[in-house]
Coordinates of N, CA, C and O in Angstrom, one line a residue:
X1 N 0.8 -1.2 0.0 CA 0.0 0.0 0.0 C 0.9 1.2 0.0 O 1.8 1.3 0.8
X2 N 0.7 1.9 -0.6 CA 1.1 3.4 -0.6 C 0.8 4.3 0.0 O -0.3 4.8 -0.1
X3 N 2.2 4.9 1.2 CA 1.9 6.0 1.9 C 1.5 7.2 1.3 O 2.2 7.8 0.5
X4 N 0.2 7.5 1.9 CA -0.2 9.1 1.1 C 0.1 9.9 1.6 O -0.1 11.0 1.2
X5 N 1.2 9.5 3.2 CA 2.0 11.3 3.9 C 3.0 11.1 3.2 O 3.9 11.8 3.6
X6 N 3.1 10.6 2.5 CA 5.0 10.8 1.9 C 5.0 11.2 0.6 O 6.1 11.3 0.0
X7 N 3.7 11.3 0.0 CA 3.4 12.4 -1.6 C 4.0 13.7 -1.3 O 4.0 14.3 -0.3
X8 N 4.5 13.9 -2.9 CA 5.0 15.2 -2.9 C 3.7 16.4 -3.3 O 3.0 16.3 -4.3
X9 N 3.6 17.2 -2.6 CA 2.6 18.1 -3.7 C 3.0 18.9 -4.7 O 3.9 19.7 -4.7
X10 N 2.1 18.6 -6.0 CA 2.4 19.1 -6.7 C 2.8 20.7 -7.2 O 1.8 21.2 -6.6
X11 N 3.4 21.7 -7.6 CA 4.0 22.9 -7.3 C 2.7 23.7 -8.2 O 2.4 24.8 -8.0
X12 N 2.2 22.9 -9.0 CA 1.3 23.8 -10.5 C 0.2 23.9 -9.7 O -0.7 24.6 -10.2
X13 N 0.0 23.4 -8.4 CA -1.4 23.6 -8.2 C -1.5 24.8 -7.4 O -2.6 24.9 -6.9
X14 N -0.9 25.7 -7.2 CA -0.5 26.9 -6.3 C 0.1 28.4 -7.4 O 0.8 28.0 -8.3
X15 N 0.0 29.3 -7.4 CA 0.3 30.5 -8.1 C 2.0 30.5 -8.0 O 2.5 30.3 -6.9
X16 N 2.6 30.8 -8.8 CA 4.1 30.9 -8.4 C 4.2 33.0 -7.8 O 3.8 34.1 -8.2
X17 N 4.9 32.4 -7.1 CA 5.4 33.8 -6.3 C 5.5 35.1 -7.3 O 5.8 34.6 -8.4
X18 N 5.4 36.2 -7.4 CA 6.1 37.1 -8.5 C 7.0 38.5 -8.0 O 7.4 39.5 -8.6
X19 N 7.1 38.0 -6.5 CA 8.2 39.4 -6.4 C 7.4 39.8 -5.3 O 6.3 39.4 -5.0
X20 N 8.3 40.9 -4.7 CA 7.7 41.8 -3.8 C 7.0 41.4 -2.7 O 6.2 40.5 -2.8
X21 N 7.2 42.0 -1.4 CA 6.8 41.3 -0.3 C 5.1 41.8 0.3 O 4.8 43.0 0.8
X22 N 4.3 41.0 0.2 CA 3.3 40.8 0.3 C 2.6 41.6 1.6 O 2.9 41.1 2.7
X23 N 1.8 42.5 1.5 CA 1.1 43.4 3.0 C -0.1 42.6 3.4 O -0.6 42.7 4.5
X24 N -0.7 41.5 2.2 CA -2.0 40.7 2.9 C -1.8 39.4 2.9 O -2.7 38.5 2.9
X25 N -0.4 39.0 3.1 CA 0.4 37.9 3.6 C 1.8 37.5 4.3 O 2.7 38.3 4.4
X26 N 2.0 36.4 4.7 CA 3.0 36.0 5.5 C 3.5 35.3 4.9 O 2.9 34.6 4.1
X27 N 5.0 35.0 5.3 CA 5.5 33.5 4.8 C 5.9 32.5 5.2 O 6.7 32.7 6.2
X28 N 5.7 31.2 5.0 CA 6.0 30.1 5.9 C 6.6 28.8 4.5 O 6.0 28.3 3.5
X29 N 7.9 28.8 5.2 CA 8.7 27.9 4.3 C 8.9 26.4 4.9 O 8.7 26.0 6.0
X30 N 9.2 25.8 3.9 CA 9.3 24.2 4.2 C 9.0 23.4 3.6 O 8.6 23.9 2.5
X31 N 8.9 22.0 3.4 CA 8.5 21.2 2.4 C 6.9 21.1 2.1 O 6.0 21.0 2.9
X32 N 7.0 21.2 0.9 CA 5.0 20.8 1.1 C 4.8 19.3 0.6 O 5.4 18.6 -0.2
X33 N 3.4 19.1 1.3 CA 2.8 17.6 1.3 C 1.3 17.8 0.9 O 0.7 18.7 1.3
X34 N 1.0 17.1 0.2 CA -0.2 16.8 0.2 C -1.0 16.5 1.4 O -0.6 15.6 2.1
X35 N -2.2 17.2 2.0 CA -2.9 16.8 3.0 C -3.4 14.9 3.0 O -3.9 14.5 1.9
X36 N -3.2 14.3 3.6 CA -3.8 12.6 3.1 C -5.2 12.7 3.4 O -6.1 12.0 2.8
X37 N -5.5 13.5 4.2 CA -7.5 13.0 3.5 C -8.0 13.8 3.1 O -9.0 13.6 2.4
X38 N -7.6 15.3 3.4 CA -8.7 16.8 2.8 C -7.8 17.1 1.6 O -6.6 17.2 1.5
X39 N -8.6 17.2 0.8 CA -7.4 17.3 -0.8 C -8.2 19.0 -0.9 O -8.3 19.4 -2.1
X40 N -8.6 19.7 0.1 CA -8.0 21.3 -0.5 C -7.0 21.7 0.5 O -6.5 22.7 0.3
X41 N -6.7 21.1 1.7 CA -5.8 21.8 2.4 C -4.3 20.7 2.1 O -4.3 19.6 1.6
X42 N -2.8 21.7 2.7 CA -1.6 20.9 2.8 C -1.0 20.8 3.7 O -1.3 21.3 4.8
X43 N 0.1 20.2 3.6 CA 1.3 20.1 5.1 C 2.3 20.5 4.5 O 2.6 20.2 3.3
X44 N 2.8 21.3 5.2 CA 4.2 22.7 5.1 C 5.1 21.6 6.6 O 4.8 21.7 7.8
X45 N 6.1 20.8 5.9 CA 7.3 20.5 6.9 C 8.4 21.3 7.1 O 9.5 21.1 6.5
X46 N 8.2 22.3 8.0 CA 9.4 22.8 8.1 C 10.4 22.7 8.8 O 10.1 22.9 10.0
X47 N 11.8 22.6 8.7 CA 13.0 21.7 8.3 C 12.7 20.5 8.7 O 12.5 20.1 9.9
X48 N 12.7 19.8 7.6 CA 12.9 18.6 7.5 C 13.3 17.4 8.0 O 12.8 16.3 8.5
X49 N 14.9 18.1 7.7 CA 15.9 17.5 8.0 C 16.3 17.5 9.3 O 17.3 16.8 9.6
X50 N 15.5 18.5 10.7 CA 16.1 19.1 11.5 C 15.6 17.8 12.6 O 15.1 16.7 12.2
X51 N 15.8 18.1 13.6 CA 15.7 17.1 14.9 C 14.4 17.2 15.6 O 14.0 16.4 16.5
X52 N 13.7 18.6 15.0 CA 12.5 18.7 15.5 C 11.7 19.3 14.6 O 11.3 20.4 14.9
X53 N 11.2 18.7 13.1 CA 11.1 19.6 12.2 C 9.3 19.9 13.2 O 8.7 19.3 14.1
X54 N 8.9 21.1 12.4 CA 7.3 21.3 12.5 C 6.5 21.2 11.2 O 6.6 21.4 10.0
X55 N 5.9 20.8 12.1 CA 4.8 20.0 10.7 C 3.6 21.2 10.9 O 3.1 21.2 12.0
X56 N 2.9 22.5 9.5 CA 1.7 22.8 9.7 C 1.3 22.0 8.6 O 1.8 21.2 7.9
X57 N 0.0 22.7 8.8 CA -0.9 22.4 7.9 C -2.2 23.8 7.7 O -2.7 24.5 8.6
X58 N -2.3 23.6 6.2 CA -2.8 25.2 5.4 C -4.1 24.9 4.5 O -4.1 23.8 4.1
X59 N -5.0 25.6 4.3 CA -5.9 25.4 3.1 C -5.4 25.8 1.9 O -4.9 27.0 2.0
X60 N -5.4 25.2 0.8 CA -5.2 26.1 -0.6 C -5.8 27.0 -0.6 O -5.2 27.6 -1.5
X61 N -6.7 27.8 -0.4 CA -7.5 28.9 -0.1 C -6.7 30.1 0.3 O -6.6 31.2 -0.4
X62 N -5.9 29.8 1.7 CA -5.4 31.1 2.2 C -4.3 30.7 1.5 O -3.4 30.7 2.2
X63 N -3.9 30.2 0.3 CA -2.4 29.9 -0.2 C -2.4 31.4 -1.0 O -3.3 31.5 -1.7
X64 N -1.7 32.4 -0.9 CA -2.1 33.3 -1.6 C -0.9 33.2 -3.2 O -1.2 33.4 -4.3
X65 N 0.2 32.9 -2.6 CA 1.3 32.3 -3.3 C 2.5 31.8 -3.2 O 2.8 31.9 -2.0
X66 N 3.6 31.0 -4.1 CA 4.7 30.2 -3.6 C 5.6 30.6 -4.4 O 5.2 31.2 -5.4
X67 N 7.0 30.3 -4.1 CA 8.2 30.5 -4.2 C 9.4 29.2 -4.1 O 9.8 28.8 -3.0
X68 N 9.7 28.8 -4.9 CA 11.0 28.3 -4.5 C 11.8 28.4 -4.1 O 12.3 29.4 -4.7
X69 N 12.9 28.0 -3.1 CA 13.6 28.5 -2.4 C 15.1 27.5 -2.5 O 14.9 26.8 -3.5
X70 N 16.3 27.1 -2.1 CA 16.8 26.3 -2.3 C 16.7 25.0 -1.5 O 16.4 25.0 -0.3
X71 N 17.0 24.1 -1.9 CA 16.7 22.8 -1.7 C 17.5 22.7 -0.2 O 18.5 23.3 0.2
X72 N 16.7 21.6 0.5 CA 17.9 20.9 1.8 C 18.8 19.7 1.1 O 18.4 19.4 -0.1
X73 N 19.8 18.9 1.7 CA 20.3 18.0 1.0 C 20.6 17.0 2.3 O 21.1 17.2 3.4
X74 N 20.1 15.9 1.9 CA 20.3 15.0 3.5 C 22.1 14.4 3.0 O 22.8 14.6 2.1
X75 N 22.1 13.6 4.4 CA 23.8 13.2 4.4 C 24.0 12.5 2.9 O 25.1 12.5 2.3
X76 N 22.8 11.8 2.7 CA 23.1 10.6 1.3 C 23.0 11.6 -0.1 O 23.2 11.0 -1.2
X77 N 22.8 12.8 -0.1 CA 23.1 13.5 -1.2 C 21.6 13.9 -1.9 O 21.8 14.7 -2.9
X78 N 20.1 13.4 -1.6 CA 19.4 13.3 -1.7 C 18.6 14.8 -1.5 O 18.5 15.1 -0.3
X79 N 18.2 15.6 -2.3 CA 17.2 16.9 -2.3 C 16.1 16.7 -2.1 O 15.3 16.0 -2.8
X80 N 15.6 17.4 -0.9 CA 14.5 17.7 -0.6 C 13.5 19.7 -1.1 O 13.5 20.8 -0.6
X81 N 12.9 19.2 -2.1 CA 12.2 20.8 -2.2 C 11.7 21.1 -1.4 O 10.8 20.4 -0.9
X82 N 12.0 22.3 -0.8 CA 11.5 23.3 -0.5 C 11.3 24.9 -1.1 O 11.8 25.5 -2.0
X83 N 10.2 25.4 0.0 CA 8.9 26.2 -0.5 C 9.0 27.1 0.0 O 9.5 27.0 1.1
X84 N 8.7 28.4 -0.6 CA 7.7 29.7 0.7 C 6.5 29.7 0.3 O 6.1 29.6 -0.9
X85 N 5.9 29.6 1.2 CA 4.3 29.7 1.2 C 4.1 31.1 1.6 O 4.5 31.4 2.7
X86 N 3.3 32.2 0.7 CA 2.5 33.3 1.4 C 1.3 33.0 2.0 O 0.2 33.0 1.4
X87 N 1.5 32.9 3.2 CA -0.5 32.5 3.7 C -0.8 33.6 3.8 O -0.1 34.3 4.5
X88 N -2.2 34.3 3.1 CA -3.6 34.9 3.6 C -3.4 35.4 5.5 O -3.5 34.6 6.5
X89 N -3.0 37.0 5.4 CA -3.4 37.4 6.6 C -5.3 36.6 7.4 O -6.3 36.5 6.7
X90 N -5.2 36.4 8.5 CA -6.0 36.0 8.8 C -6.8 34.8 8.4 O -8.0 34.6 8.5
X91 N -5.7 34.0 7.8 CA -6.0 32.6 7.9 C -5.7 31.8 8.9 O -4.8 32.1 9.7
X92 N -6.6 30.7 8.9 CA -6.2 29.7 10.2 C -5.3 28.9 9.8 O -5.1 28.8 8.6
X93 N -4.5 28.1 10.7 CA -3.5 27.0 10.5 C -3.2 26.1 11.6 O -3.6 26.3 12.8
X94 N -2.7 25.2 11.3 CA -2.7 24.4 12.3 C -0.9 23.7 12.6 O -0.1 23.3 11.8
X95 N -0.9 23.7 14.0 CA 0.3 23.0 13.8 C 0.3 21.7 14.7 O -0.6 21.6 15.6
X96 N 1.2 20.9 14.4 CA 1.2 19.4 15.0 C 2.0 19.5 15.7 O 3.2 19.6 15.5
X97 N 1.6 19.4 16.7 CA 3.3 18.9 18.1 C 2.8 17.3 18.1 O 1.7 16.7 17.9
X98 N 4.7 17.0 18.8 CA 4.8 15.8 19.4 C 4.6 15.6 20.9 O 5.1 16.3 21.8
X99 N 3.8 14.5 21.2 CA 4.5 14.1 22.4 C 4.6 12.7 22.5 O 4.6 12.0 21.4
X100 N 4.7 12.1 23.9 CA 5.3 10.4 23.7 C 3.9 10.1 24.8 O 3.6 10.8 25.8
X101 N 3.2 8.9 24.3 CA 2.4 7.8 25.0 C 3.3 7.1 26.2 O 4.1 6.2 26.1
X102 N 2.7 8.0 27.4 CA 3.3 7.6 28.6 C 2.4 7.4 29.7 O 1.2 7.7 29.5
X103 N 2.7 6.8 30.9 CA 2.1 7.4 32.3 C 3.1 8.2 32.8 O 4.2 7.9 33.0
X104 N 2.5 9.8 33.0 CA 2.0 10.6 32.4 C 2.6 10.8 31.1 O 3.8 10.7 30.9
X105 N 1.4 11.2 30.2 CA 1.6 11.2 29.1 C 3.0 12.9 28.8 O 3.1 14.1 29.2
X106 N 3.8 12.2 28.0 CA 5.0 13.6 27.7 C 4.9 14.6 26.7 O 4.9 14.3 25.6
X107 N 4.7 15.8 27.0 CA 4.6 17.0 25.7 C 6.0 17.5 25.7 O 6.7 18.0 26.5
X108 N 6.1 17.4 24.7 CA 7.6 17.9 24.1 C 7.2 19.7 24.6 O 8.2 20.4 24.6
X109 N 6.1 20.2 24.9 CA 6.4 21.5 25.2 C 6.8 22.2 24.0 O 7.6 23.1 24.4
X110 N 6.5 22.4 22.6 CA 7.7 23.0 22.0 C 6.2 24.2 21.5 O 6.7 25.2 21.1
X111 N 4.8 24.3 21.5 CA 4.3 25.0 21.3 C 4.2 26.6 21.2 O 3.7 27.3 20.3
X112 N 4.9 27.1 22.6 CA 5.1 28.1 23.3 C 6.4 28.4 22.8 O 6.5 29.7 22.6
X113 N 7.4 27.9 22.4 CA 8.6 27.9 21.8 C 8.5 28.7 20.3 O 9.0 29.8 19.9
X114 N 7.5 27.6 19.5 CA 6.7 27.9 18.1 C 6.1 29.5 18.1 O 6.5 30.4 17.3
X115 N 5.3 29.6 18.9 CA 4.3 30.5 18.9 C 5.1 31.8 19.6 O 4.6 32.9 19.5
X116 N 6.5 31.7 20.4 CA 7.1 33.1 20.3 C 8.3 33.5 19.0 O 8.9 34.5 18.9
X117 N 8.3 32.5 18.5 CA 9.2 32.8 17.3 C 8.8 32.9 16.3 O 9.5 33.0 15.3
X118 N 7.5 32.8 16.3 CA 6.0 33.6 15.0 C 6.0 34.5 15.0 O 5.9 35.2 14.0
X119 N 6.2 35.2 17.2 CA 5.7 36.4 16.9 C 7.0 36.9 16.8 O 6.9 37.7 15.9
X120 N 7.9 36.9 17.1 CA 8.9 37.8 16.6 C 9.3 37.7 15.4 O 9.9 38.7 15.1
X121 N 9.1 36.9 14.5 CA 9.3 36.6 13.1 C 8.2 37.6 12.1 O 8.4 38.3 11.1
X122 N 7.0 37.5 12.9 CA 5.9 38.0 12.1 C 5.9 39.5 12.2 O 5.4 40.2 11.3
X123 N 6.6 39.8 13.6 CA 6.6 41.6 13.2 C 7.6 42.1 13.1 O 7.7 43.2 13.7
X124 N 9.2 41.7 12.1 CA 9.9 41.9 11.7 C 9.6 42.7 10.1 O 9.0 42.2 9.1
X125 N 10.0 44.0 10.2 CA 10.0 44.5 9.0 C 11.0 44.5 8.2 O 11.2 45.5 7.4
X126 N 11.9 43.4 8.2 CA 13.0 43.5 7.4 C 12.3 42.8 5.7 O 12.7 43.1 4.6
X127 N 11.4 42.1 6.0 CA 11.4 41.5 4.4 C 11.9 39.8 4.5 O 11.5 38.7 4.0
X128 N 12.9 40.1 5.4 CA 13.6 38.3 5.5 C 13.3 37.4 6.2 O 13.4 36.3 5.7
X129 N 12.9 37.3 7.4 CA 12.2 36.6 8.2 C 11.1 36.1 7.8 O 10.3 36.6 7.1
X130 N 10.9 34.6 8.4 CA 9.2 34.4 7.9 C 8.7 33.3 9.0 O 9.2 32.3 9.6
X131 N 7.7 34.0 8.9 CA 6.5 33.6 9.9 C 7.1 31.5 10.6 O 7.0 30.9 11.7
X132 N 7.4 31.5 10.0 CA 8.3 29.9 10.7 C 9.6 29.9 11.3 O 10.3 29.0 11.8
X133 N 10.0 31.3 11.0 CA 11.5 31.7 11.7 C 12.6 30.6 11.1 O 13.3 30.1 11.9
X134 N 12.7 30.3 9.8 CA 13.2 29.5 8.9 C 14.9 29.6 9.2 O 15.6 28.7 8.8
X135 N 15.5 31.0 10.3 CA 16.7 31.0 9.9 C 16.8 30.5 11.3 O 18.0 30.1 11.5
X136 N 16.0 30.3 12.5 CA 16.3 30.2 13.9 C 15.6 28.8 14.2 O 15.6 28.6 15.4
X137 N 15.0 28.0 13.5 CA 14.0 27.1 14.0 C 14.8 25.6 14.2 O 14.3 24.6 14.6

């Protein structure tokens, strides 16, 4: 059987980026995935490759547009695409934390971590930063 979280999403189905930094959007970079059961929304992995990547998830709706960005490369030489996503000010999203099936059950905690390096990401007016803190995450 064929894993449907390990589809790549396709890039044509999204507007390609055209420049210029967006005032009725934000950006959030990372790999994209096809959502596996709602086929209008997606999953944005961002870093990947990292030890704790974060996993959201977006509607094509608030996708306002995308960008290519350069690839990650795992140890075996292997490219992973990655994205910028402009999401729609005042769209919803969701993000996935981990934790581990215990007595008491374990939260990695990393939510509060996430959600202050949005906001400092998010009211950066430099242009470079983006809403996933892509250079600090």
């Amino acid at each position: 059987m064929k894993n449907i979280y390990l589809e790549a999403l396709p890039l044509k189905d999204i507007a390609k980026y055209s420049g210029g930094q967006s005032k009725n959007a934000l950006p959030f970079e990372g790999h994209p995935r096809q959502h596996p059961s709602e086929k209008n929304k997606l999953i944005l992995v961002h870093e990947p490759l990292g030890s704790n990547p974060t996993i959201m998830e977006f509607r094509f709706d608030d996708v306002l547009s995308v960008e290519e960005i350069p690839s990650a490369v795992t140890e075996a030489g292997k490219g992973i695409p990655l994205i910028r996503l402009w999401i729609r000010r005042g769209a919803h999203g969701v993000i996935l934390e981990p934790f581990e099936v215990d007595t008491p059950v374990k939260f990695a905690n990393k939510s509060m971590e996430i959600r202050e390096r949005f906001m400092r990401a998010g009211t950066s007016d430099s242009g470079t930063d983006t809403a996933a803190g892509a250079t600090s995450m």
